[in-house]
Amino acid sequence: MITNNILLACLILYQIYSSGVQAQKIVIVGGGVSGLSAANYLCRNDICDITILEAEDRVGGRLYTDTFEGEIVERGAQWMHGIDGNPVYSLISQNYPVIVDDHDEEGSIHRSSGKAVNGEMINLLYDAEGLYDELNEKLMALNNPSTEKNTVLVNAARKLWDDMLNTKPVNLEKAVTDAIFHYTMTQWSMEDGERAQNVSVLAYLYYHYLEGGDVIVPQGYSVLLGLLQRDIPKSCVNLNTEVTKIIWDGPEVTSPGKVNVKYTNNDGTEGQINADHVIVTVSLGVLQKHHRTMLVPSFPKQQAQALDTMRLGIVNKIFMHFEKKFWNDGEFPYRFLWDSDIKKEFREDAHWFTEISQVEIYRENILLVWANNYISTAVLHLPDQEIGRRITMLLRKFMANDMIPFPDNMYVTRWHENKHFLGSYSYIALGETTATQEIARIPLKVNGVPKVLFAGEATDIGRYSTIDGAYRSGIREASRIVKTHSSE
């Protein structure tokens, strides 16, 4: 038995040193996709002394497949955006069936005034979809696009819209064209994570579009988590554990050359881990709120300023289940065109209605409403059933049917109210450029060695706001650690 133990110890030492990587203790703050991809990469490169500290009672972060009324629903991320060059698509599609969501449902379009919608309105609404490509082409033609960093997206889009209306015969009153433009902007707010009034026009230049369309996973997007955890020992993951301090340099470091990571468990117990490196993968909102107290020493001034310039958007989902369908599937998605004078019919605190651009079918008896920042902050603090009641009243108005029932069950996400997320996904804010992201993600070093590293979708240039951006960011920082300790 003693001989066998000696042989086993020798084998472990041989594997460590023959790989060219010395044993390192790594702490990963956050068990979302970026944290898991970092841990997966490290383990596959013979660095397996890893501890993942996750504040929630589950891994996955903003990737969260759940069930509602017996149906699979995605609380957070719903699509793989693009196929070509998407590592997440490659990983999932090799193991699970996937479906390209072509978003080709025609549905129906209705005006808030109750007036008829004609073919010219419908065609113009679909023409508005081309504003995205037109705006991108215009930006790419600029010699120095960064000069547009303070240009508001809605203003740039409005100019293109007005130009389009002036160059084609449009026999529609301004109230109608304004309603179509408003519809387009509310749709964009779901993609950008924020209303176009607050997004930089550079968002449409910096985002790297991947060909192949949007892809969904019938078994649930969270299958990705299982794939990432295959190479990670189960003992590495610690749930319900919130990091409170990361002491990475200076006199407060209790173990020379180490990073002191302090944490608190759900039961109130506290602990500390002395690590060689720490990868911080918390959401942008959490890092912005806590970095001044969590990091010791704090960020250098320029890096803190860059981080504070970035923004985390808010997009939520309102699922409504009806025991008996009251609709014809062909009517959905049910699109709303809000006439400009409609606000006169609502109280000031009910103007959020006009940010609802459509209601769509999610499952057989489940309707879905997307809630942007404005809707989320205006009404998602209300009880679920009250939200369902208000949206039903809206449907009754548009569908001219007072007999539409209230939903018998509701499921509302509130990512912005969860202290471990504080939002949904990042967007390019006014004043922000790719240099902002590059500065914000610079590792904190001691004697040239990266001690605290930063990952997460907001740090991925070109694929911010996406799951594959989060995935790549984790590998980016994990590979930095591997390269630091690889033999020459």
C-alpha atoms as one frame of an Amber mdcrd trajectory, in Angstrom:
protein
   0.000   0.000   0.000   2.804   2.456   0.873   4.565   1.669  -2.389   1.363
   2.332  -4.336   0.896   5.691  -2.612   4.464   6.700  -3.422   3.965   5.725
  -7.055   0.705   7.703  -7.222   2.360  10.802  -5.741   5.233  10.516  -8.199
   2.805  10.185 -11.076   0.929  13.353 -10.023   4.180  15.295  -9.683   5.344
  14.043 -13.059   2.102  15.153 -14.723   2.357  18.588 -13.148   5.956  19.308
 -14.010   6.035  17.574 -17.384   3.167  19.808 -18.500   5.357  22.851 -17.929
   2.781  24.346 -15.555   3.497  24.581 -11.841   0.685  23.939  -9.352  -1.398
  27.088  -8.936  -4.379  27.942  -6.780  -7.036  29.756  -8.811 -10.215  31.371
  -7.474 -12.955  32.198  -9.951 -15.545  34.694  -8.735 -18.839  33.806 -10.399
 -20.116  30.537 -11.826 -21.691  31.854 -15.011 -20.615  30.908 -18.518 -17.418
  32.973 -18.379 -16.434  31.482 -15.021 -17.160  27.921 -16.113 -15.363  28.326
 -19.437 -12.321  29.668 -17.596 -12.360  26.718 -15.183 -12.854  24.264 -18.026
  -9.888  25.686 -19.913  -7.647  25.654 -16.862  -8.481  22.039 -16.036  -7.813
  20.959 -19.608  -4.409  22.612 -19.255  -3.484  20.795 -16.045  -4.394  23.549
 -13.603  -7.122  21.947 -11.541  -6.677  23.510  -8.096  -9.664  25.744  -8.719
 -12.392  27.126  -6.499 -15.463  28.705  -8.052 -17.315  31.008  -5.661 -20.899
  31.540  -6.839 -23.282  33.812  -4.943 -26.452  32.219  -6.349 -27.778  28.747
  -5.481 -27.015  27.516  -9.004 -24.401  27.925 -11.724 -25.131  29.541 -15.065
 -25.486  33.227 -14.274 -27.691  34.874 -16.880 -28.055  31.571 -18.705 -30.985
  30.000 -16.906 -33.286  27.351 -18.363 -36.311  26.703 -16.171 -39.824  25.259
 -16.435 -43.176  27.023 -16.321 -46.504  25.211 -16.506 -44.657  22.087 -17.649
 -42.868  23.900 -20.488 -39.176  24.707 -20.912 -38.571  28.451 -20.707 -35.422
  30.529 -20.875 -35.334  33.058 -18.057 -32.242  34.670 -19.517 -30.278  34.050
 -22.707 -32.494  32.516 -25.367 -30.539  32.383 -28.623 -27.098  31.613 -29.949
 -26.698  34.658 -32.162 -24.985  33.396 -35.285 -23.374  30.138 -36.362 -20.227
  30.917 -38.332 -17.311  31.278 -35.933 -19.485  30.808 -32.860 -17.684  28.435
 -30.445 -20.797  27.963 -28.309 -22.781  26.841 -31.331 -20.003  24.403 -32.264
 -19.899  22.934 -28.764 -23.658  22.548 -28.325 -24.493  21.386 -31.856 -21.971
  18.551 -31.576 -23.882  17.200 -28.592 -27.505  18.329 -28.890 -30.027  19.076
 -31.645 -30.452  22.761 -32.417 -32.930  24.762 -34.486 -32.427  27.941 -36.490
 -35.118  30.416 -35.459 -35.898  32.315 -38.652 -38.371  34.704 -36.964 -40.549
  34.436 -40.062 -43.948  34.585 -38.362 -45.951  37.236 -40.171 -48.489  37.827
 -37.414 -50.590  40.975 -37.515 -50.211  44.730 -37.041 -52.674  46.976 -35.216
 -52.929  50.686 -34.459 -53.699  51.979 -30.993 -56.291  54.333 -32.483 -58.218
  51.380 -33.860 -57.880  52.695 -37.414 -57.226  50.243 -40.223 -53.724  49.134
 -41.184 -53.127  49.044 -44.941 -50.545  47.369 -47.117 -48.403  50.479 -47.417
 -48.018  50.626 -43.625 -47.061  46.980 -43.488 -44.478  47.356 -46.244 -42.990
  50.434 -44.595 -42.719  48.633 -41.281 -40.714  45.851 -42.900 -38.634  48.422
 -44.791 -37.682  49.846 -41.393 -35.791  46.641 -40.662 -33.265  47.697 -43.284
 -32.199  50.676 -41.172 -29.823  48.379 -39.269 -27.779  47.460 -42.347 -27.907
  50.979 -43.728 -26.618  52.452 -40.491 -23.824  49.904 -40.277 -22.715  50.596
 -43.851 -22.644  54.304 -43.177 -20.488  53.866 -40.086 -18.054  51.524 -41.814
 -17.485  54.157 -44.490 -16.220  56.677 -41.923 -12.476  57.280 -41.735 -12.575
  57.571 -37.938 -15.798  56.061 -36.542 -14.765  56.808 -32.951 -15.607  60.463
 -33.595 -19.250  59.353 -33.403 -18.949  58.125 -29.805 -21.283  60.836 -28.514
 -23.899  60.393 -31.234 -27.151  58.966 -29.901 -28.435  55.922 -31.761 -32.010
  57.160 -32.037 -30.870  60.417 -33.675 -28.776  58.614 -36.288 -31.601  56.180
 -36.974 -34.116  59.006 -37.234 -32.022  60.800 -39.852 -31.802  57.662 -41.965
 -35.524  57.142 -41.516 -36.379  60.670 -42.647 -34.034  60.314 -45.627 -35.761
  57.087 -46.595 -39.192  58.692 -46.392 -37.999  61.561 -48.591 -36.623  59.288
 -51.302 -39.612  57.005 -51.775 -43.273  57.764 -52.405 -44.986  57.413 -49.034
 -48.637  58.399 -48.875 -48.968  58.099 -45.115 -49.608  60.769 -42.533 -46.785
  61.675 -40.173 -48.571  60.111 -37.191 -48.356  56.743 -38.933 -44.718  56.998
 -39.982 -43.839  58.147 -36.452 -45.659  55.118 -35.043 -43.701  52.786 -37.324
 -40.415  54.421 -36.342 -41.325  54.107 -32.647 -42.114  50.414 -33.174 -38.687
  49.920 -34.757 -36.898  51.663 -31.899 -38.699  49.587 -29.245 -37.652  46.440
 -31.103 -34.072  47.677 -31.163 -34.203  48.311 -27.421 -34.619  44.560 -26.853
 -31.565  43.785 -28.968 -29.409  46.567 -27.527 -30.420  46.125 -23.904 -31.415
  49.776 -23.610 -33.638  52.328 -25.314 -32.089  53.893 -28.404 -32.173  57.270
 -26.627 -29.314  56.087 -24.412 -27.241  53.916 -26.759 -24.212  55.094 -28.729
 -24.455  54.800 -32.484 -21.148  52.914 -32.314 -23.043  49.941 -30.889 -23.987
  49.080 -34.454 -20.396  49.248 -35.623 -18.597  47.552 -32.752 -20.914  44.558
 -32.547 -19.556  41.670 -34.638 -22.466  40.070 -36.456 -22.115  36.326 -37.157
 -23.818  34.700 -40.120 -26.261  31.846 -39.686 -29.187  33.387 -37.841 -30.430
  32.888 -34.304 -30.280  29.346 -32.946 -32.322  27.827 -30.137 -31.819  24.595
 -28.200 -35.056  22.601 -27.742 -33.706  20.932 -24.594 -32.790  24.308 -23.126
 -29.786  26.551 -23.584 -28.472  25.494 -20.168 -27.207  22.214 -21.660 -24.090
  24.301 -22.255 -23.440  24.341 -18.512 -23.240  20.563 -18.350 -20.810  20.497
 -21.270 -18.550  23.035 -19.572 -18.632  21.192 -16.251 -17.565  17.845 -17.702
 -13.881  18.625 -17.092 -14.366  20.470 -13.798 -14.331  18.484 -10.531 -17.657
  18.914  -8.706 -15.801  19.845  -5.547 -14.556  23.023  -7.239 -17.951  24.697
  -7.192 -19.157  26.490  -4.063 -22.707  27.865  -4.279 -24.358  30.468  -2.040
 -20.966  32.065  -1.479 -20.541  35.802  -1.953 -17.092  37.348  -2.315 -16.647
  40.461  -0.175 -12.945  41.327  -0.516 -10.120  40.660  -2.948  -6.856  41.846
  -1.393  -4.278  41.542  -4.148  -1.389  43.839  -3.139  -0.049  46.068  -0.387
   0.315  45.717   3.375  -3.086  44.067   3.883  -2.037  40.904   2.014  -1.657
  38.270   4.719   0.261  35.744   2.612   3.131  37.191   0.544   2.689  36.609
  -3.190  -0.932  35.524  -2.751  -4.319  37.106  -3.308  -6.555  36.987  -0.234
 -10.158  36.280  -1.243 -12.678  36.805   1.537 -16.219  35.494   1.262 -19.458
  35.039   3.183 -21.738  32.023   2.959 -25.535  32.169   3.056 -25.526  31.018
   6.675 -23.379  33.990   7.653 -20.116  32.110   8.087 -17.045  33.763   6.654
 -13.923  32.346   5.085 -10.782  33.193   3.170  -8.819  31.563   0.365  -5.251
  32.461  -0.505  -4.922  32.199  -4.274  -2.204  32.706  -6.840  -4.676  34.235
  -9.279  -8.296  35.370  -9.206 -10.581  35.648 -12.231 -13.509  37.980 -11.579
 -16.489  37.152 -13.802 -19.338  38.977 -12.058 -21.709  41.079 -14.153 -20.708
  44.572 -15.166 -23.367  46.031 -12.871 -22.055  44.189  -9.827 -18.442  45.102
 -10.562 -19.358  48.757 -11.030 -21.265  48.843  -7.756 -18.718  47.050  -5.589
 -15.220  47.407  -7.058 -14.260  50.338  -4.817 -14.915  48.315  -1.677 -14.228
  44.816  -2.986 -10.779  45.386  -4.519  -7.875  46.249  -2.236  -6.107  48.240
  -3.578  -8.830  49.609  -5.858  -8.557  50.022  -9.621  -6.115  52.570 -11.011
  -7.980  55.809 -11.757  -8.035  55.418 -15.546  -9.319  51.861 -15.312 -12.032
  52.822 -12.821 -13.162  55.628 -15.117 -13.323  53.262 -18.086 -15.346  50.750
 -16.098 -17.787  53.401 -14.935 -18.331  54.559 -18.527 -19.686  51.147 -19.532
 -23.347  50.231 -19.077 -25.389  47.142 -18.297 -28.790  47.121 -19.950 -32.090
  45.754 -18.741 -34.300  43.346 -20.660 -36.811  41.100 -18.920 -39.490  38.628
 -19.951 -43.136  38.472 -18.965 -44.602  35.000 -19.509 -48.394  34.718 -19.290
 -50.114  31.333 -19.166 -53.748  30.942 -20.166 -55.624  27.743 -19.398 -57.656
  28.262 -22.556 -56.333  30.021 -25.655 -58.333  33.066 -26.712 -56.291  33.771
 -29.836 -55.690  32.461 -33.318 -52.031  31.572 -33.793 -51.938  33.329 -37.169
 -52.512  36.690 -35.468 -49.260  36.457 -33.541 -46.852  38.039 -33.080 -49.421
  40.752 -32.412 -47.667  44.018 -33.237 -48.639  47.378 -31.776 -48.393  50.671
 -33.643 -48.779  53.463 -31.101 -50.324  56.609 -32.558 -48.605  59.748 -31.285
 -51.574  61.085 -29.341 -52.230  57.862 -27.442 -50.479  59.023 -24.265 -53.387
  61.361 -23.594 -55.460  58.304 -22.751 -53.109  57.125 -20.008 -51.971  58.446
 -16.690 -48.379  59.660 -16.594 -47.277  56.469 -14.820 -48.872  54.311 -17.524
 -46.801  55.552 -20.452 -44.783  52.336 -20.252 -47.579  50.765 -22.323 -46.176
  52.440 -25.420 -42.869  50.592 -25.005 -44.622  47.265 -25.647 -44.159  46.666
 -29.340 -45.631  43.193 -29.610 -46.968  40.133 -27.847 -45.774  36.773 -29.141
 -46.542  33.098 -28.644 -43.845  31.363 -26.624 -45.438  27.963 -26.080 -48.855
  26.443 -26.790 -50.711  28.323 -24.039 -48.038  30.857 -23.111 -47.734  34.417
 -24.403 -44.562  36.437 -24.001 -43.984  40.176 -23.658 -40.446  41.553 -23.715
 -39.798  44.302 -21.172 -37.073  46.833 -21.909 -35.436  49.123 -19.367 -38.353
  51.555 -19.312 -40.996  48.879 -18.751 -38.849  46.993 -16.235 -38.233  49.979
 -14.004 -41.815  51.263 -14.355 -43.870  48.199 -13.489 -41.857  45.095 -12.704
 -41.829  46.036  -9.031 -45.541  45.235  -9.040 -46.927  41.770  -8.210 -46.953
  39.385 -11.162 -50.735  39.187 -11.339 -51.056  42.975 -11.473 -48.628  43.081
 -14.384 -50.704  40.387 -16.109 -53.896  42.348 -15.462 -52.478  45.528 -17.006
 -51.185  43.770 -20.123 -54.536  41.996 -20.516 -56.287  45.366 -20.465 -53.934
  46.432 -23.235 -54.788  43.337 -25.273 -58.494  43.964 -24.750 -58.067  47.452
 -26.170 -56.097  46.420 -29.237 -58.112  43.283 -29.950 -61.436  45.042 -29.220
 -62.475  42.146 -27.021 -63.471  42.784 -23.409 -63.871  39.056 -22.828 -60.157
  38.243 -22.975 -59.398  36.494 -19.652 -56.652  37.412 -17.258 -53.753  34.944
 -17.254 -54.089  32.141 -14.729 -50.351  32.114 -14.051 -47.459  34.532 -14.520
 -43.703  34.212 -14.677 -41.745  37.468 -14.665 -37.969  37.796 -14.733 -36.391
  40.663 -12.826 -32.667  40.546 -13.589 -32.211  44.195 -12.647 -33.531  43.616
  -9.118 -31.273  40.656  -8.360 -28.279  42.026  -6.436 -26.038  39.380  -8.006
 -26.712  40.659 -11.553 -28.312  44.152 -11.523 -29.143  43.904 -15.221 -29.279
  41.682 -18.278 -26.487  42.385 -20.756 -24.162  45.216 -21.693 -24.479  47.803
 -24.436 -22.243  50.512 -25.870 -22.972  53.712 -23.966 -22.344  57.281 -25.060
 -18.665  58.115 -24.815 -17.618  54.473 -24.924 -15.245  52.979 -27.507 -13.468
  49.640 -27.838 -10.580  51.252 -25.955 -12.927  51.590 -22.970 -13.445  47.830
 -22.834  -9.740  47.167 -23.332  -8.793  49.428 -20.417 -11.529  48.098 -18.121
 -10.377  44.484 -18.508  -6.645  45.062 -17.880  -5.447  42.538 -15.246  -4.184
  43.873 -11.936  -0.518  42.868 -11.721   2.121  42.489  -9.053   5.724  42.490
 -10.309   4.418  41.953 -13.822   2.355  38.896 -12.878  -1.434  39.123 -13.425
  -3.064  38.579 -10.044  -6.659  39.679 -10.609  -8.150  39.156 -14.066 -11.530
  40.178 -15.469 -13.910  38.277 -17.720 -17.585  38.440 -18.651 -19.641  39.319
 -21.712 -19.149  43.055 -21.193 -15.374  42.653 -21.612 -15.578  40.914 -24.994
 -15.000  43.347 -27.823 -17.300  42.632 -30.732 -19.468  40.011 -29.029 -20.478
  41.867 -25.881 -24.001  40.978 -24.671 -23.748  37.382 -25.922 -23.165  33.992
 -24.320 -20.336  33.236 -26.738 -18.774  36.555 -25.749 -18.893  35.441 -22.119
 -17.487  32.037 -23.094 -14.565  33.548 -25.010 -13.768  36.023 -22.252 -13.324
  33.235 -19.712 -10.943  31.377 -22.007  -9.089  34.626 -22.723  -8.234  35.178
 -19.067  -7.612  31.506 -18.282  -5.161  31.287 -21.166  -3.381  34.343 -19.785
  -2.740  32.404 -16.567  -1.598  29.304 -18.437   0.838  31.337 -20.537   2.195
  33.018 -17.400   3.232  29.667 -15.963   4.077  27.666 -19.072   7.707  26.664
 -19.524   9.670  28.527 -22.174
